[in-house]
């Protein structure tokens, strides 16, 4: 098997690569990543010398490069994670999301179709997507695989569009595909622009914790290694032309999550109880902020036996420990351009 993984130097992609390299020594794993601000080869230091691993630096938007590598390496499977992934950045620069998330995905679909069109057997295009395509829930209900798409941010609109293209290639050309839509991930190697790692970093630095709006927004959190295990399972055992929702059965209002994080950080940093909570600052809301996401993950559970294995308390503690033990990683990703982003976003 020659497997192309896109976005493997990012948060979730690096956990997927590590898992596949270890579990499938007979696969050749190719990691294609443009190394944007979110991509970091440090995330893969421990496996970079593995004999079944190759890193390819390139942009999924670059048509001739993508066609060239599909021919050269004769991929028979693709796990597509590369994306612009941060909602706040999509609000200030929507076109970047159109380019990578829509155009880049269609480029990959074309290359796969061209290479595989005479024989689709034993081929698979796996598109990793998000629960945000379903829009926002009220206080009741869960997202099912059949929930109508209703994206609200430029990020979720671009992911929804890419999902539609994947399905269209399946229907129109017979391309074998599978799509998963997952809830909010957290864990080691998460870029500190997202809620949990941003707040861990700010607590370490004694900076304000900017809670958007009234903090009552709800997300369903899943430990990243559980997502990587689900991706492995769906890639190998998921049914063709199917969608699977993946979630943590773990809903938290932002403010409750932040308070839990503050309590755990106080203990880890040996600070008096209540120290970190004093940093909480309510700030202007995110425009178009989705109230609530929650996944019904019973299809993947019933068909493939998957369920989360890490509780939120365990996962959060492992995450905090990782950030405290990897200060160099945190310092390197929060220097330079990050400072400019932070000022623009929060000052
Ligand atoms: P991330 O931002 O941490 O990583 C994205 C990676 O893609 C980076 O390594 C970056 O360098 C690379 N990349 C970006 N543009 C590229 C391009 N044009 N060409 C090649 N590589 C490019 O993202 P993540 O949080 O790991 O998310 C990975 C995927 O999972 C995304 O498709 C995202 O939509 C989806 N997803 C994320 C979450 C979450 O909570 N983080 C939840 C559900 C789904
Ligand atoms: O649901 C899956 C999605 O989860 C993924 O598709 C996205 O790639 C990923 O970024 C994530 O999107 P969110 O917008 O939910 O994640 P974020 O960490 O940016 O925000 C989580 C919640 O916290 C959200 O309600 C906004 C709020 N928030 C976020 C930041 C960065 C704050 O209150 N303050 C902040 O500074």
Coordinates of C-alpha atoms and ligand atoms in Angstrom, one line a residue:
X1 CA 0.0 0.0 0.0
X2 CA 1.2 3.5 -0.9
X3 CA -0.8 5.9 1.3
X4 CA -0.8 9.6 0.8
X5 CA -1.6 11.6 4.0
X6 CA -2.1 15.3 3.4
X7 CA -1.6 17.8 6.3
X8 CA 0.4 15.2 8.3
X9 CA 2.6 17.9 9.9
X10 CA -0.5 19.5 11.6
X11 CA -2.3 18.6 14.8
X12 CA -4.5 15.6 13.9
X13 CA -2.5 14.6 10.9
X14 CA 0.7 14.0 13.0
X15 CA -1.2 11.7 15.3
X16 CA -2.6 9.8 12.3
X17 CA 0.8 9.4 10.7
X18 CA 2.4 8.2 14.0
X19 CA -0.4 5.6 14.4
X20 CA -0.2 4.3 10.8
X21 CA 3.7 4.1 10.8
X22 CA 3.6 2.0 13.9
X23 CA 0.7 -0.2 13.1
X24 CA 1.4 -0.9 9.4
X25 CA 5.1 -1.3 8.9
X26 CA 4.5 -2.8 5.4
X27 CA 2.7 0.4 4.2
X28 CA 4.6 3.2 2.6
X29 CA 3.3 6.4 4.2
X30 CA 3.8 9.7 2.3
X31 CA 3.1 12.9 4.3
X32 CA 2.4 15.8 2.0
X33 CA 2.3 19.1 3.8
X34 CA 2.9 22.7 2.7
X35 CA 4.2 23.6 6.3
X36 CA 2.0 26.6 6.7
X37 CA 2.0 28.4 10.1
X38 CA 0.1 25.3 11.4
X39 CA 2.4 22.7 10.1
X40 CA 5.4 21.6 12.1
X41 CA 7.8 18.8 11.5
X42 CA 8.7 18.8 15.2
X43 CA 5.4 17.0 15.6
X44 CA 6.9 14.0 13.9
X45 CA 10.5 13.9 15.2
X46 CA 10.0 10.5 16.8
X47 CA 9.0 8.8 13.6
X48 CA 10.8 10.8 10.9
X49 CA 13.5 8.2 10.4
X50 CA 11.1 5.3 10.0
X51 CA 11.9 3.3 6.9
X52 CA 8.2 3.4 5.7
X53 CA 7.9 7.2 6.0
X54 CA 8.5 9.9 3.4
X55 CA 7.9 13.6 3.8
X56 CA 6.9 15.6 0.7
X57 CA 6.8 19.4 1.0
X58 CA 4.1 20.7 -1.3
X59 CA 0.9 22.6 -1.7
X60 CA -2.3 20.7 -2.5
X61 CA -3.4 23.7 -4.6
X62 CA -0.5 23.1 -7.0
X63 CA -2.0 21.1 -9.8
X64 CA 1.0 20.0 -11.7
X65 CA 2.9 19.0 -8.5
X66 CA -0.1 17.0 -7.2
X67 CA -0.4 15.1 -10.6
X68 CA 3.3 14.5 -10.6
X69 CA 3.4 12.9 -7.2
X70 CA 0.3 10.7 -7.8
X71 CA 2.1 9.3 -10.9
X72 CA 5.5 9.0 -9.3
X73 CA 4.4 7.2 -6.1
X74 CA 1.3 5.4 -7.4
X75 CA -0.8 6.0 -4.3
X76 CA -3.6 3.6 -3.8
X77 CA -5.1 5.3 -0.7
X78 CA -5.4 9.0 0.3
X79 CA -6.3 10.3 3.8
X80 CA -6.9 14.0 3.2
X81 CA -6.5 16.2 6.3
X82 CA -4.7 19.3 4.9
X83 CA -6.8 22.4 5.4
X84 CA -7.0 25.8 6.8
X85 CA -8.7 24.9 10.0
X86 CA -9.2 27.9 12.2
X87 CA -12.7 29.6 12.2
X88 CA -11.3 33.0 13.3
X89 CA -8.8 33.1 10.5
X90 CA -11.5 32.2 8.0
X91 CA -13.4 35.3 9.1
X92 CA -10.5 37.6 8.3
X93 CA -9.3 35.8 5.2
X94 CA -12.0 33.6 3.6
X95 CA -10.2 33.3 0.2
X96 CA -7.3 31.3 1.8
X97 CA -10.0 28.8 2.9
X98 CA -11.6 28.6 -0.5
X99 CA -8.1 28.0 -2.1
X100 CA -6.9 25.2 0.2
X101 CA -10.1 23.6 1.4
X102 CA -12.1 23.7 -1.9
X103 CA -9.6 24.0 -4.7
X104 CA -7.0 21.9 -3.0
X105 CA -9.5 19.1 -2.4
X106 CA -10.7 19.1 -6.0
X107 CA -7.1 19.0 -7.2
X108 CA -6.5 15.8 -5.1
X109 CA -9.8 14.3 -6.4
X110 CA -8.8 14.9 -10.0
X111 CA -5.4 13.4 -9.5
X112 CA -6.8 10.3 -7.8
X113 CA -9.5 10.0 -10.5
X114 CA -6.9 10.3 -13.3
X115 CA -4.6 7.7 -11.7
X116 CA -7.3 5.2 -10.6
X117 CA -10.0 5.6 -13.4
X118 CA -9.2 2.2 -15.1
X119 CA -9.4 0.3 -11.9
X120 CA -11.1 1.6 -8.8
X121 CA -10.7 -1.7 -6.9
X122 CA -8.7 -1.5 -3.7
X123 CA -8.5 2.3 -3.9
X124 CA -9.9 4.7 -1.3
X125 CA -10.1 8.5 -1.0
X126 CA -10.7 9.4 2.7
X127 CA -11.8 12.9 3.3
X128 CA -11.5 14.2 6.9
X129 CA -14.2 16.7 7.6
X130 CA -15.9 18.5 10.5
X131 CA -19.2 18.6 12.4
X132 CA -19.3 22.4 11.7
X133 CA -20.8 21.6 8.2
X134 CA -24.1 20.9 9.9
X135 CA -24.3 24.4 11.4
X136 CA -25.5 25.1 14.9
X137 CA -27.8 23.2 17.2
X138 CA -30.1 24.7 19.8
X139 CA -30.1 23.4 23.3
X140 CA -31.5 20.0 22.1
X141 CA -30.6 17.4 19.5
X142 CA -27.5 15.8 18.0
X143 CA -25.9 15.9 14.5
X144 CA -26.6 12.7 12.5
X145 CA -25.0 11.7 9.2
X146 CA -28.3 12.6 7.6
X147 CA -28.5 16.1 9.1
X148 CA -28.8 18.8 6.4
X149 CA -25.7 20.9 5.8
X150 CA -26.1 24.4 7.1
X151 CA -22.6 26.0 7.5
X152 CA -22.3 29.4 9.0
X153 CA -18.6 30.4 8.9
X154 CA -16.3 30.7 5.8
X155 CA -14.3 27.8 7.3
X156 CA -17.4 25.5 7.6
X157 CA -18.7 26.7 4.2
X158 CA -15.4 25.7 2.6
X159 CA -15.4 22.3 4.4
X160 CA -19.0 21.7 3.4
X161 CA -18.2 22.5 -0.2
X162 CA -15.2 20.1 -0.2
X163 CA -17.5 17.4 1.2
X164 CA -20.0 18.0 -1.6
X165 CA -17.2 17.7 -4.2
X166 CA -16.0 14.4 -2.7
X167 CA -19.5 13.0 -2.9
X168 CA -20.0 14.4 -6.4
X169 CA -16.8 12.5 -7.6
X170 CA -18.2 9.4 -6.0
X171 CA -21.6 9.7 -7.8
X172 CA -20.3 11.1 -11.1
X173 CA -17.1 9.2 -11.7
X174 CA -17.5 6.2 -9.3
X175 CA -14.5 7.4 -7.2
X176 CA -14.3 5.2 -4.0
X177 CA -14.6 7.6 -1.1
X178 CA -15.4 7.8 2.6
X179 CA -16.0 10.9 4.7
X180 CA -15.9 11.5 8.4
X181 CA -17.3 14.5 10.3
X182 CA -15.7 14.9 13.6
X183 CA -16.3 17.1 16.7
X184 CA -13.6 19.3 18.4
X185 CA -10.3 17.6 19.0
X186 CA -7.9 18.4 21.8
X187 CA -4.5 16.9 22.9
X188 CA -0.7 17.3 22.4
X189 CA 0.6 19.3 19.4
X190 CA -2.6 21.4 19.1
X191 CA -1.7 24.9 17.7
X192 CA -2.2 27.5 20.4
X193 CA -4.7 29.6 18.4
X194 CA -7.5 27.1 19.4
X195 CA -9.3 27.4 22.7
X196 CA -7.6 24.7 24.9
X197 CA -3.9 25.2 23.9
X198 CA -4.3 29.0 23.7
X199 CA -5.7 29.1 27.3
X200 CA -3.0 26.7 28.6
X201 CA -0.3 29.0 27.1
X202 CA -1.9 32.1 28.5
X203 CA -2.2 30.6 31.9
X204 CA 1.5 29.7 31.8
X205 CA 2.3 33.3 30.8
X206 CA -0.2 34.9 33.2
X207 CA -2.1 36.5 30.3
X208 CA -5.9 37.1 30.1
X209 CA -8.1 34.2 29.0
X210 CA -10.4 35.7 26.3
X211 CA -13.8 34.0 26.5
X212 CA -16.0 35.0 23.6
X213 CA -19.5 36.4 24.3
X214 CA -21.1 35.0 27.4
X215 CA -19.1 31.7 27.3
X216 CA -22.2 29.6 27.1
X217 CA -21.3 28.1 23.7
X218 CA -21.1 24.3 23.7
X219 CA -18.6 22.0 22.0
X220 CA -18.2 18.2 22.0
X221 CA -14.6 17.4 22.8
X222 CA -12.6 14.3 21.7
X223 CA -9.0 13.3 22.5
X224 CA -7.0 13.4 19.3
X225 CA -5.7 9.9 19.7
X226 CA -9.2 8.6 19.7
X227 CA -9.9 10.5 16.5
X228 CA -6.7 9.0 14.9
X229 CA -7.9 5.5 15.9
X230 CA -11.3 6.2 14.3
X231 CA -9.6 7.3 11.1
X232 CA -7.5 4.1 11.0
X233 CA -10.7 2.1 11.5
X234 CA -12.8 3.9 8.9
X235 CA -10.0 3.9 6.4
X236 CA -9.7 0.1 6.6
X237 CA -13.2 -1.0 7.5
X238 CA -15.6 1.8 6.6
X239 CA -18.1 1.1 3.8
X240 CA -17.5 2.8 0.5
X241 CA -19.5 6.0 -0.3
X242 CA -20.5 6.3 3.4
X243 CA -20.2 9.1 5.9
X244 CA -19.5 8.5 9.6
X245 CA -19.8 11.1 12.4
X246 CA -17.2 10.9 15.1
X247 CA -17.6 12.6 18.5
X248 CA -16.7 12.4 22.1
X249 CA -20.1 12.1 23.8
X250 CA -18.6 14.9 25.8
X251 CA -20.3 18.3 25.7
X252 CA -19.0 21.2 27.6
X253 CA -20.0 24.9 27.8
X254 CA -16.9 26.9 27.1
X255 CA -17.0 28.6 30.5
X256 CA -17.3 25.3 32.4
X257 CA -14.4 23.8 30.4
X258 CA -12.2 26.9 31.0
X259 CA -12.9 26.7 34.8
X260 CA -12.0 23.0 34.9
X261 CA -8.8 23.8 32.9
X262 CA -8.0 26.6 35.4
X263 CA -8.4 24.3 38.4
X264 CA -6.2 21.6 36.8
X265 CA -3.5 24.2 35.8
X266 CA -3.4 25.7 39.4
X267 CA -2.7 22.2 40.7
X268 CA 0.0 21.4 38.1
X269 CA 1.7 24.8 38.6
X270 CA 1.4 24.6 42.4
X271 CA -0.6 27.8 42.5
X272 CA -3.3 28.7 45.1
X273 CA -6.8 27.5 44.0
X274 CA -8.5 30.3 42.0
X275 CA -5.3 31.9 40.6
X276 CA -5.9 31.0 37.0
X277 CA -9.6 31.7 37.1
X278 CA -8.9 35.4 37.8
X279 CA -7.4 35.6 34.3
X280 CA -10.8 34.9 32.7
X281 CA -11.9 38.0 30.6
X282 CA -15.1 38.2 28.6
X283 CA -14.4 39.7 25.2
X284 CA -16.3 40.6 22.0
X285 CA -18.1 37.6 20.5
X286 CA -16.9 35.7 17.3
X287 CA -19.2 36.9 14.4
X288 CA -21.7 34.1 13.4
X289 CA -20.6 32.1 16.5
X290 CA -22.3 28.7 16.4
X291 CA -24.1 28.0 19.7
X292 CA -23.7 24.3 20.0
X293 CA -22.2 21.2 18.3
X294 CA -23.0 17.7 19.5
X295 CA -22.4 14.5 17.6
X296 CA -24.4 11.3 17.5
X297 CA -21.6 8.8 16.9
X298 CA -23.8 5.7 17.1
X299 CA -23.3 4.7 13.4
X300 CA -19.5 4.3 13.8
X301 CA -20.0 2.6 17.1
X302 CA -22.6 0.1 15.8
X303 CA -20.8 -0.7 12.5
X304 CA -17.2 -0.5 13.5
X305 CA -17.2 -0.9 17.3
X306 CA -15.5 2.5 17.8
X307 CA -16.1 4.6 20.9
X308 CA -13.9 7.1 22.7
X309 CA -11.4 5.4 25.1
X310 CA -10.0 8.5 27.0
X311 CA -12.2 10.3 29.5
X312 CA -12.1 14.1 29.4
X313 CA -10.4 14.5 32.8
X314 CA -7.6 12.0 31.7
X315 CA -7.3 13.6 28.3
X316 CA -7.1 17.1 29.6
X317 CA -4.5 16.1 32.2
X318 CA -2.4 14.4 29.5
X319 CA -2.7 17.5 27.4
X320 CA -1.7 19.9 30.1
X321 CA 1.3 17.6 31.0
X322 CA 2.4 17.5 27.4
X323 CA 2.4 21.3 27.1
X324 CA 4.3 21.7 30.4
X325 CA 6.9 19.2 29.3
X326 CA 7.3 20.6 25.8
X327 CA 8.0 24.2 26.6
X328 CA 10.4 24.4 23.6
X329 CA 7.7 23.4 21.2
X330 CA 5.3 26.0 22.7
X331 CA 8.0 28.7 22.7
X332 CA 8.9 28.0 19.1
X333 CA 5.3 28.1 17.7
X334 CA 4.4 31.2 19.7
X335 CA 7.3 33.3 18.5
X336 CA 7.4 35.5 15.4
X337 CA 4.2 35.5 13.3
X338 CA 2.1 34.2 16.2
X339 CA 2.7 37.4 18.1
X340 CA 1.4 39.5 15.2
X341 CA -1.7 37.2 14.9
X342 CA -2.3 37.4 18.6
X343 CA -2.1 41.2 18.6
X344 CA -4.4 41.6 15.7
X345 CA -6.9 39.1 17.1
X346 CA -7.0 40.0 20.8
X347 CA -5.7 43.6 21.3
Ligands
LIG1 P1 -4.1 22.0 11.5 O1 -4.4 23.4 11.1 O2 -3.4 21.7 12.8 O3 -3.2 21.3 10.4 C1 -3.4 21.5 9.0 C2 -2.2 21.0 8.3 O4 -2.4 21.2 6.9 C3 -0.9 21.8 8.6 O5 0.2 20.9 8.7 C4 -0.7 22.7 7.3 O6 0.7 22.9 7.1 C5 -1.3 21.8 6.2 N1 -1.8 22.6 5.1 C6 -2.5 23.7 5.1 N2 -2.7 24.2 3.9 C7 -2.1 23.3 3.1 C8 -1.9 23.2 1.6 N3 -2.4 24.2 0.8 N4 -1.2 22.2 1.1 C9 -0.6 21.3 1.9 N5 -0.8 21.3 3.3 C10 -1.5 22.3 3.8 O7 -5.5 21.2 11.4 P2 -6.1 20.1 12.2 O8 -6.8 20.7 13.4 O9 -5.1 19.0 12.4 O10 -7.2 19.5 11.2 C11 -6.9 18.6 10.3 C12 -8.2 18.2 9.5 O11 -9.2 17.8 10.4 C13 -8.8 19.5 8.8 O12 -9.3 19.0 7.5 C14 -9.9 19.9 9.7 O13 -10.9 20.5 8.9 C15 -10.4 18.6 10.2 N6 -11.0 18.6 11.6 C16 -10.4 19.2 12.6 C17 -10.9 19.2 13.9 C18 -10.3 19.9 15.1 O14 -10.9 20.0 16.2 N7 -9.0 20.3 15.0 C19 -12.1 18.6 14.1 C20 -12.8 18.0 13.0 C21 -12.2 18.0 11.7
LIG2 O1 -16.1 21.2 15.7 C1 -14.9 20.9 15.0 C2 -14.1 22.1 14.7 O2 -13.5 22.5 16.0 C3 -12.9 21.9 13.7 O3 -13.5 21.7 12.5 C4 -12.1 23.2 13.7 O4 -11.0 23.0 12.8 C5 -11.6 23.5 15.1 O5 -10.8 24.7 15.0 C6 -12.7 23.6 16.1 O6 -13.5 24.8 15.8 P1 -14.0 25.7 17.0 O7 -14.3 27.1 16.4 O8 -15.1 25.1 17.8 O9 -12.7 25.7 17.9 P2 -12.0 26.9 18.7 O10 -11.0 26.2 19.6 O11 -11.5 28.0 17.9 O12 -13.1 27.4 19.7 C7 -13.8 26.6 20.6 C8 -14.8 27.4 21.3 O13 -14.2 28.4 22.2 C9 -15.7 28.3 20.4 O14 -17.0 28.4 21.0 C10 -15.1 29.6 20.4 C11 -14.5 29.7 21.8 N1 -13.3 30.5 21.9 C12 -12.2 30.3 21.1 C13 -11.0 31.0 21.2 C14 -9.9 30.7 20.2 C15 -13.2 31.6 22.9 O15 -14.1 31.8 23.7 N2 -12.0 32.3 23.0 C16 -10.9 32.1 22.1 O16 -9.9 32.8 22.3

